[in-house]
Amino acid sequence: MALITNFSYNSIVNNLDIIKRQDISEDFFCKNIYDNPTLYSIFNKLYLRKIYINAYILRNDFEPKYFKKVPIKEDKYTHVFSRGGKPTYHIYEDCQSLNNSYRDFVVPFIDPKRELTLNEVKLVKEFRNWFIYKDFRYKLESKNVKMDDIVFDYNNYFAKKHNLKTLPLDYTFKTNITNSGFIGIQSSFDVNSFKNEIEDILYASDIMCQDENLLKMRNFDWMRKLPKEELLARLYQIFDKNFIDNYGEVNIRDFMNKHYKLRESAFKKTINYLKWTYGLKNKSFNEVNLEHFGFKLCSFCETQSIAI
Ligand SMILES: [Zn+2]
């Protein structure tokens, strides 16, 4: 019985392979997702696929044969404790890493925008070991040291030893890392207000897309950030050149941005509806499947299970 975070849940959604080439028909959508053909028409293939995958996972659990392994997160060497690695699952609901944020400490001599040399990686490893060996996290929490004590120690020992720039005394290593939190749904779900909100979105979309060309264009809002030349070249292939030239780049981008927001909102609401309908709150995932899929048990939960 495993619990996963929103981030992990989304990794699963993004790595399910079963319907790569299969289109979701209007009929299927109305029978299996939500009975509203207009809502169906607002989503393009990519969104429909994601919605279907959510419904599939929520209804069936999942079988590893359908999945690509989730990618292992790369270590960016920017923090003491966050080191990338396999995504994790949890077995205790009160696990501290399922909280919304946790404390970490910055590696002060790293420029995150630049690739590190092997020597720098070695130095980060040494810094992490030093920080942990000195037990600064615990000492700060228990108020046995203050931040400027750590800065003083760093300047006089670590920076000196490795010929690094010293830090100003008001420097802080401390930083809060926000994680995606325990996969959650609202404690209650009002189906009527969901229906009303969806109707409002569909009405707004309808008002925006009175013109036949605009109705078609709403499916191409993924182009909204393309550079001008590429955007126009692609649109000329799909639409009448006169329409594109008359409507103009600024209006096109504005339309795409506005419609994209509407669709994103409809998408999120539909996913929440599915999570609620299929009882995600009480859902737990199969640990063997998760491990096969590339997850590992979170280290906090592991320690707790040994202690029990
Ligand atoms: Zn855990």
GROMACS .gro file of C-alpha atoms and ligand atoms in nm:
model
  309
    1MET     CA    1   0.000   0.000   0.000
    2ALA     CA    2   0.196   0.299  -0.121
    3LEU     CA    3   0.137   0.671  -0.125
    4ILE     CA    4   0.286   0.903  -0.379
    5THR     CA    5   0.326   1.277  -0.425
    6ASN     CA    6   0.167   1.489  -0.694
    7PHE     CA    7   0.502   1.501  -0.869
    8SER     CA    8   0.526   1.122  -0.877
    9TYR     CA    9   0.165   1.084  -0.983
   10ASN     CA   10   0.233   1.319  -1.274
   11SER     CA   11   0.548   1.122  -1.367
   12ILE     CA   12   0.330   0.815  -1.393
   13VAL     CA   13   0.076   0.998  -1.607
   14ASN     CA   14   0.353   1.124  -1.836
   15ASN     CA   15   0.510   0.782  -1.875
   16LEU     CA   16   0.211   0.570  -1.957
   17ASP     CA   17   0.244   0.439  -2.307
   18ILE     CA   18  -0.073   0.250  -2.381
   19ILE     CA   19  -0.257   0.485  -2.609
   20LYS     CA   20   0.018   0.660  -2.793
   21ARG     CA   21  -0.154   0.637  -3.129
   22GLN     CA   22  -0.506   0.575  -3.022
   23ASP     CA   23  -0.747   0.864  -3.060
   24ILE     CA   24  -1.008   0.921  -2.796
   25SER     CA   25  -1.343   0.953  -2.970
   26GLU     CA   26  -1.623   1.183  -2.864
   27ASP     CA   27  -1.838   0.882  -2.793
   28PHE     CA   28  -1.572   0.727  -2.570
   29PHE     CA   29  -1.519   1.057  -2.386
   30CYS     CA   30  -1.889   1.101  -2.318
   31LYS     CA   31  -1.938   0.744  -2.200
   32ASN     CA   32  -1.623   0.712  -1.990
   33ILE     CA   33  -1.506   1.055  -1.884
   34TYR     CA   34  -1.780   1.314  -1.876
   35ASP     CA   35  -2.096   1.329  -2.078
   36ASN     CA   36  -2.053   1.662  -2.253
   37PRO     CA   37  -1.960   1.673  -2.625
   38THR     CA   38  -1.881   2.045  -2.605
   39LEU     CA   39  -1.627   1.982  -2.333
   40TYR     CA   40  -1.475   1.710  -2.551
   41SER     CA   41  -1.442   1.954  -2.840
   42ILE     CA   42  -1.239   2.204  -2.637
   43PHE     CA   43  -0.951   1.958  -2.585
   44ASN     CA   44  -0.693   1.869  -2.846
   45LYS     CA   45  -0.541   1.519  -2.877
   46LEU     CA   46  -0.269   1.580  -2.622
   47TYR     CA   47  -0.515   1.686  -2.353
   48LEU     CA   48  -0.754   1.403  -2.434
   49ARG     CA   49  -0.471   1.155  -2.398
   50LYS     CA   50  -0.375   1.295  -2.057
   51ILE     CA   51  -0.735   1.289  -1.940
   52TYR     CA   52  -0.774   0.932  -2.055
   53ILE     CA   53  -0.451   0.826  -1.881
   54ASN     CA   54  -0.570   0.981  -1.555
   55ALA     CA   55  -0.898   0.796  -1.583
   56TYR     CA   56  -0.717   0.474  -1.667
   57ILE     CA   57  -0.480   0.491  -1.370
   58LEU     CA   58  -0.754   0.593  -1.131
   59ARG     CA   59  -0.983   0.313  -1.240
   60ASN     CA   60  -0.740   0.029  -1.287
   61ASP     CA   61  -0.423   0.093  -1.090
   62PHE     CA   62  -0.160   0.033  -1.353
   63GLU     CA   63   0.046  -0.249  -1.487
   64PRO     CA   64   0.418  -0.193  -1.533
   65LYS     CA   65   0.421  -0.339  -1.883
   66TYR     CA   66   0.250  -0.027  -2.006
   67PHE     CA   67   0.502   0.213  -1.864
   68LYS     CA   68   0.834   0.354  -1.953
   69LYS     CA   69   1.053   0.381  -1.644
   70VAL     CA   70   1.029   0.720  -1.477
   71PRO     CA   71   1.347   0.921  -1.528
   72ILE     CA   72   1.601   0.938  -1.247
   73LYS     CA   73   1.635   1.295  -1.127
   74GLU     CA   74   1.978   1.440  -1.187
   75ASP     CA   75   2.188   1.570  -0.896
   76LYS     CA   76   2.239   1.943  -0.957
   77TYR     CA   77   2.489   1.975  -0.670
   78THR     CA   78   2.325   2.295  -0.549
   79HIS     CA   79   2.208   2.173  -0.206
   80VAL     CA   80   2.335   1.962   0.080
   81PHE     CA   81   2.043   1.720   0.104
   82SER     CA   82   1.858   1.735  -0.228
   83ARG     CA   83   2.055   1.505  -0.451
   84GLY     CA   84   1.820   1.383  -0.722
   85GLY     CA   85   1.789   1.007  -0.768
   86LYS     CA   86   1.492   0.778  -0.814
   87PRO     CA   87   1.143   0.910  -0.744
   88THR     CA   88   1.007   0.783  -0.416
   89TYR     CA   89   0.688   0.639  -0.277
   90HIS     CA   90   0.577   0.644   0.085
   91ILE     CA   91   0.406   0.405   0.318
   92TYR     CA   92   0.327   0.640   0.607
   93GLU     CA   93   0.080   0.920   0.567
   94ASP     CA   94   0.258   1.126   0.833
   95CYS     CA   95   0.598   1.099   0.657
   96GLN     CA   96   0.780   1.429   0.700
   97SER     CA   97   0.885   1.449   0.336
   98LEU     CA   98   0.519   1.445   0.231
   99ASN     CA   99   0.484   1.785   0.390
  100ASN     CA  100   0.467   2.080   0.158
  101SER     CA  101   0.816   2.202   0.220
  102TYR     CA  102   1.134   2.100   0.392
  103ARG     CA  103   1.455   2.273   0.484
  104ASP     CA  104   1.772   2.239   0.288
  105PHE     CA  105   2.104   2.423   0.270
  106VAL     CA  106   2.269   2.589  -0.025
  107VAL     CA  107   2.614   2.498  -0.155
  108PRO     CA  108   2.754   2.854  -0.163
  109PHE     CA  109   3.028   2.825  -0.424
  110ILE     CA  110   2.823   2.677  -0.711
  111ASP     CA  111   2.683   2.861  -1.008
  112PRO     CA  112   2.370   2.659  -1.096
  113LYS     CA  113   2.364   2.799  -1.450
  114ARG     CA  114   2.697   2.646  -1.543
  115GLU     CA  115   2.801   2.284  -1.584
  116LEU     CA  116   3.037   2.175  -1.308
  117THR     CA  117   3.388   2.044  -1.358
  118LEU     CA  118   3.486   1.712  -1.200
  119ASN     CA  119   3.687   1.898  -0.939
  120GLU     CA  120   3.388   2.111  -0.845
  121VAL     CA  121   3.171   1.801  -0.809
  122LYS     CA  122   3.436   1.656  -0.578
  123LEU     CA  123   3.437   1.977  -0.378
  124VAL     CA  124   3.056   1.975  -0.343
  125LYS     CA  125   3.073   1.619  -0.212
  126GLU     CA  126   3.333   1.724   0.041
  127PHE     CA  127   3.123   2.026   0.143
  128ARG     CA  128   2.816   1.806   0.191
  129ASN     CA  129   3.014   1.560   0.405
  130TRP     CA  130   3.157   1.846   0.612
  131PHE     CA  131   2.812   2.002   0.663
  132ILE     CA  132   2.661   1.672   0.769
  133TYR     CA  133   2.960   1.570   0.981
  134LYS     CA  134   2.932   1.900   1.170
  135ASP     CA  135   2.559   1.824   1.219
  136PHE     CA  136   2.462   2.181   1.133
  137ARG     CA  137   2.103   2.099   1.043
  138TYR     CA  138   2.027   1.948   1.381
  139LYS     CA  139   2.229   2.211   1.568
  140LEU     CA  140   2.041   2.493   1.397
  141GLU     CA  141   1.704   2.336   1.469
  142SER     CA  142   1.794   2.280   1.833
  143LYS     CA  143   1.945   2.631   1.847
  144ASN     CA  144   2.289   2.503   1.942
  145VAL     CA  145   2.444   2.716   1.671
  146LYS     CA  146   2.340   3.031   1.488
  147MET     CA  147   2.371   3.088   1.115
  148ASP     CA  148   2.662   3.330   1.156
  149ASP     CA  149   2.854   3.059   1.351
  150ILE     CA  150   2.826   2.836   1.045
  151VAL     CA  151   2.936   3.118   0.815
  152PHE     CA  152   3.232   3.183   1.045
  153ASP     CA  153   3.325   2.815   1.043
  154TYR     CA  154   3.289   2.797   0.664
  155ASN     CA  155   3.507   3.104   0.607
  156ASN     CA  156   3.777   2.997   0.847
  157TYR     CA  157   3.789   2.632   0.764
  158PHE     CA  158   3.624   2.518   0.441
  159ALA     CA  159   3.681   2.831   0.228
  160LYS     CA  160   4.035   2.872   0.356
  161LYS     CA  161   4.126   2.508   0.294
  162HIS     CA  162   3.999   2.518  -0.064
  163ASN     CA  163   4.087   2.873  -0.148
  164LEU     CA  164   3.723   2.977  -0.198
  165LYS     CA  165   3.568   3.321  -0.161
  166THR     CA  166   3.462   3.395   0.194
  167LEU     CA  167   3.097   3.473   0.267
  168PRO     CA  168   2.953   3.789   0.422
  169LEU     CA  169   2.857   3.735   0.786
  170ASP     CA  170   2.487   3.786   0.716
  171TYR     CA  171   2.487   3.506   0.458
  172THR     CA  172   2.236   3.226   0.506
  173PHE     CA  173   2.273   2.868   0.389
  174LYS     CA  174   1.915   2.795   0.478
  175THR     CA  175   1.651   2.757   0.209
  176ASN     CA  176   1.306   2.607   0.194
  177ILE     CA  177   1.239   2.355  -0.077
  178THR     CA  178   0.877   2.328  -0.169
  179ASN     CA  179   0.769   1.989  -0.292
  180SER     CA  180   0.455   1.891  -0.471
  181GLY     CA  181   0.288   1.758  -0.157
  182PHE     CA  182   0.088   1.448  -0.094
  183ILE     CA  183  -0.136   1.364  -0.381
  184GLY     CA  184  -0.457   1.512  -0.273
  185ILE     CA  185  -0.804   1.600  -0.361
  186GLN     CA  186  -1.040   1.840  -0.196
  187SER     CA  187  -1.208   1.703   0.113
  188SER     CA  188  -1.537   1.762  -0.059
  189PHE     CA  189  -1.637   1.804  -0.417
  190ASP     CA  190  -1.940   1.992  -0.536
  191VAL     CA  191  -2.053   1.833  -0.862
  192ASN     CA  192  -2.300   2.112  -0.930
  193SER     CA  193  -2.043   2.387  -0.905
  194PHE     CA  194  -1.808   2.178  -1.121
  195LYS     CA  195  -2.084   2.160  -1.386
  196ASN     CA  196  -2.146   2.534  -1.363
  197GLU     CA  197  -1.777   2.620  -1.388
  198ILE     CA  198  -1.738   2.397  -1.693
  199GLU     CA  199  -2.046   2.559  -1.852
  200ASP     CA  200  -1.894   2.904  -1.787
  201ILE     CA  201  -1.567   2.802  -1.953
  202LEU     CA  202  -1.745   2.654  -2.252
  203TYR     CA  203  -1.959   2.966  -2.286
  204ALA     CA  204  -1.649   3.190  -2.277
  205SER     CA  205  -1.482   2.971  -2.539
  206ASP     CA  206  -1.793   2.983  -2.756
  207ILE     CA  207  -1.802   3.364  -2.741
  208MET     CA  208  -1.434   3.379  -2.838
  209CYS     CA  209  -1.472   3.137  -3.128
  210GLN     CA  210  -1.770   3.272  -3.323
  211ASP     CA  211  -1.561   3.283  -3.636
  212GLU     CA  212  -1.497   2.949  -3.808
  213ASN     CA  213  -1.124   3.020  -3.837
  214LEU     CA  214  -1.095   3.101  -3.468
  215LEU     CA  215  -1.284   2.788  -3.379
  216LYS     CA  216  -1.016   2.597  -3.566
  217MET     CA  217  -0.735   2.807  -3.425
  218ARG     CA  218  -0.815   2.716  -3.064
  219ASN     CA  219  -0.663   2.374  -3.134
  220PHE     CA  220  -0.330   2.530  -3.216
  221ASP     CA  221  -0.271   2.738  -2.905
  222TRP     CA  222   0.041   2.529  -2.836
  223MET     CA  223   0.202   2.750  -3.104
  224ARG     CA  224   0.150   3.064  -2.896
  225LYS     CA  225   0.516   3.093  -2.794
  226LEU     CA  226   0.674   3.017  -3.130
  227PRO     CA  227   0.897   3.287  -3.283
  228LYS     CA  228   0.713   3.509  -3.531
  229GLU     CA  229   0.850   3.352  -3.849
  230GLU     CA  230   0.781   2.997  -3.745
  231LEU     CA  231   0.436   3.086  -3.611
  232LEU     CA  232   0.329   3.251  -3.935
  233ALA     CA  233   0.482   2.981  -4.155
  234ARG     CA  234   0.287   2.713  -3.968
  235LEU     CA  235  -0.037   2.911  -3.969
  236TYR     CA  236  -0.012   2.978  -4.344
  237GLN     CA  237  -0.012   2.602  -4.396
  238ILE     CA  238  -0.334   2.560  -4.200
  239PHE     CA  239  -0.533   2.880  -4.261
  240ASP     CA  240  -0.610   3.115  -4.545
  241LYS     CA  241  -0.322   3.363  -4.578
  242ASN     CA  242  -0.560   3.662  -4.594
  243PHE     CA  243  -0.723   3.570  -4.265
  244ILE     CA  244  -0.386   3.541  -4.089
  245ASP     CA  245  -0.254   3.867  -4.233
  246ASN     CA  246  -0.572   4.059  -4.152
  247TYR     CA  247  -0.607   3.923  -3.801
  248GLY     CA  248  -0.240   3.990  -3.732
  249GLU     CA  249   0.026   3.836  -3.511
  250VAL     CA  250  -0.063   4.033  -3.196
  251ASN     CA  251  -0.430   3.935  -3.208
  252ILE     CA  252  -0.342   3.575  -3.286
  253ARG     CA  253  -0.111   3.546  -2.986
  254ASP     CA  254  -0.364   3.721  -2.766
  255PHE     CA  255  -0.639   3.483  -2.877
  256MET     CA  256  -0.414   3.180  -2.826
  257ASN     CA  257  -0.306   3.290  -2.478
  258LYS     CA  258  -0.662   3.357  -2.365
  259HIS     CA  259  -0.795   3.034  -2.504
  260TYR     CA  260  -0.506   2.835  -2.364
  261LYS     CA  261  -0.598   2.960  -2.015
  262LEU     CA  262  -0.959   2.854  -2.061
  263ARG     CA  263  -0.860   2.509  -2.175
  264GLU     CA  264  -0.604   2.462  -1.897
  265SER     CA  265  -0.872   2.553  -1.647
  266ALA     CA  266  -1.119   2.307  -1.803
  267PHE     CA  267  -0.848   2.041  -1.801
  268LYS     CA  268  -0.761   2.087  -1.433
  269LYS     CA  269  -1.124   2.085  -1.332
  270THR     CA  270  -1.187   1.768  -1.533
  271ILE     CA  271  -0.889   1.593  -1.369
  272ASN     CA  272  -1.013   1.695  -1.023
  273TYR     CA  273  -1.354   1.562  -1.114
  274LEU     CA  274  -1.200   1.228  -1.216
  275LYS     CA  275  -0.987   1.211  -0.901
  276TRP     CA  276  -1.296   1.266  -0.696
  277THR     CA  277  -1.519   1.032  -0.896
  278TYR     CA  278  -1.273   0.745  -0.881
  279GLY     CA  279  -1.195   0.788  -0.513
  280LEU     CA  280  -0.832   0.890  -0.532
  281LYS     CA  281  -0.848   0.981  -0.166
  282ASN     CA  282  -0.867   0.617  -0.068
  283LYS     CA  283  -0.647   0.491  -0.344
  284SER     CA  284  -0.313   0.333  -0.278
  285PHE     CA  285  -0.074   0.208  -0.538
  286ASN     CA  286   0.087  -0.131  -0.561
  287GLU     CA  287   0.446  -0.113  -0.427
  288VAL     CA  288   0.578  -0.391  -0.652
  289ASN     CA  289   0.447  -0.208  -0.957
  290LEU     CA  290   0.597   0.118  -0.839
  291GLU     CA  291   0.942  -0.039  -0.785
  292HIS     CA  292   0.929  -0.202  -1.124
  293PHE     CA  293   0.845   0.136  -1.265
  294GLY     CA  294   1.160   0.292  -1.115
  295PHE     CA  295   1.042   0.419  -0.774
  296LYS     CA  296   1.206   0.345  -0.442
  297LEU     CA  297   1.077   0.358  -0.086
  298CYS     CA  298   1.143   0.699   0.071
  299SER     CA  299   1.428   0.693   0.321
  300PHE     CA  300   1.220   0.853   0.601
  301CYS     CA  301   0.949   0.588   0.565
  302GLU     CA  302   1.214   0.317   0.548
  303THR     CA  303   1.371   0.427   0.876
  304GLN     CA  304   1.028   0.447   1.038
  305SER     CA  305   0.936   0.095   0.923
  306ILE     CA  306   1.260  -0.047   1.068
  307ALA     CA  307   1.197   0.135   1.397
  308ILE     CA  308   0.850  -0.019   1.420
  309ZN      ZN  309   0.812   0.882   0.319
   0.00000   0.00000   0.00000
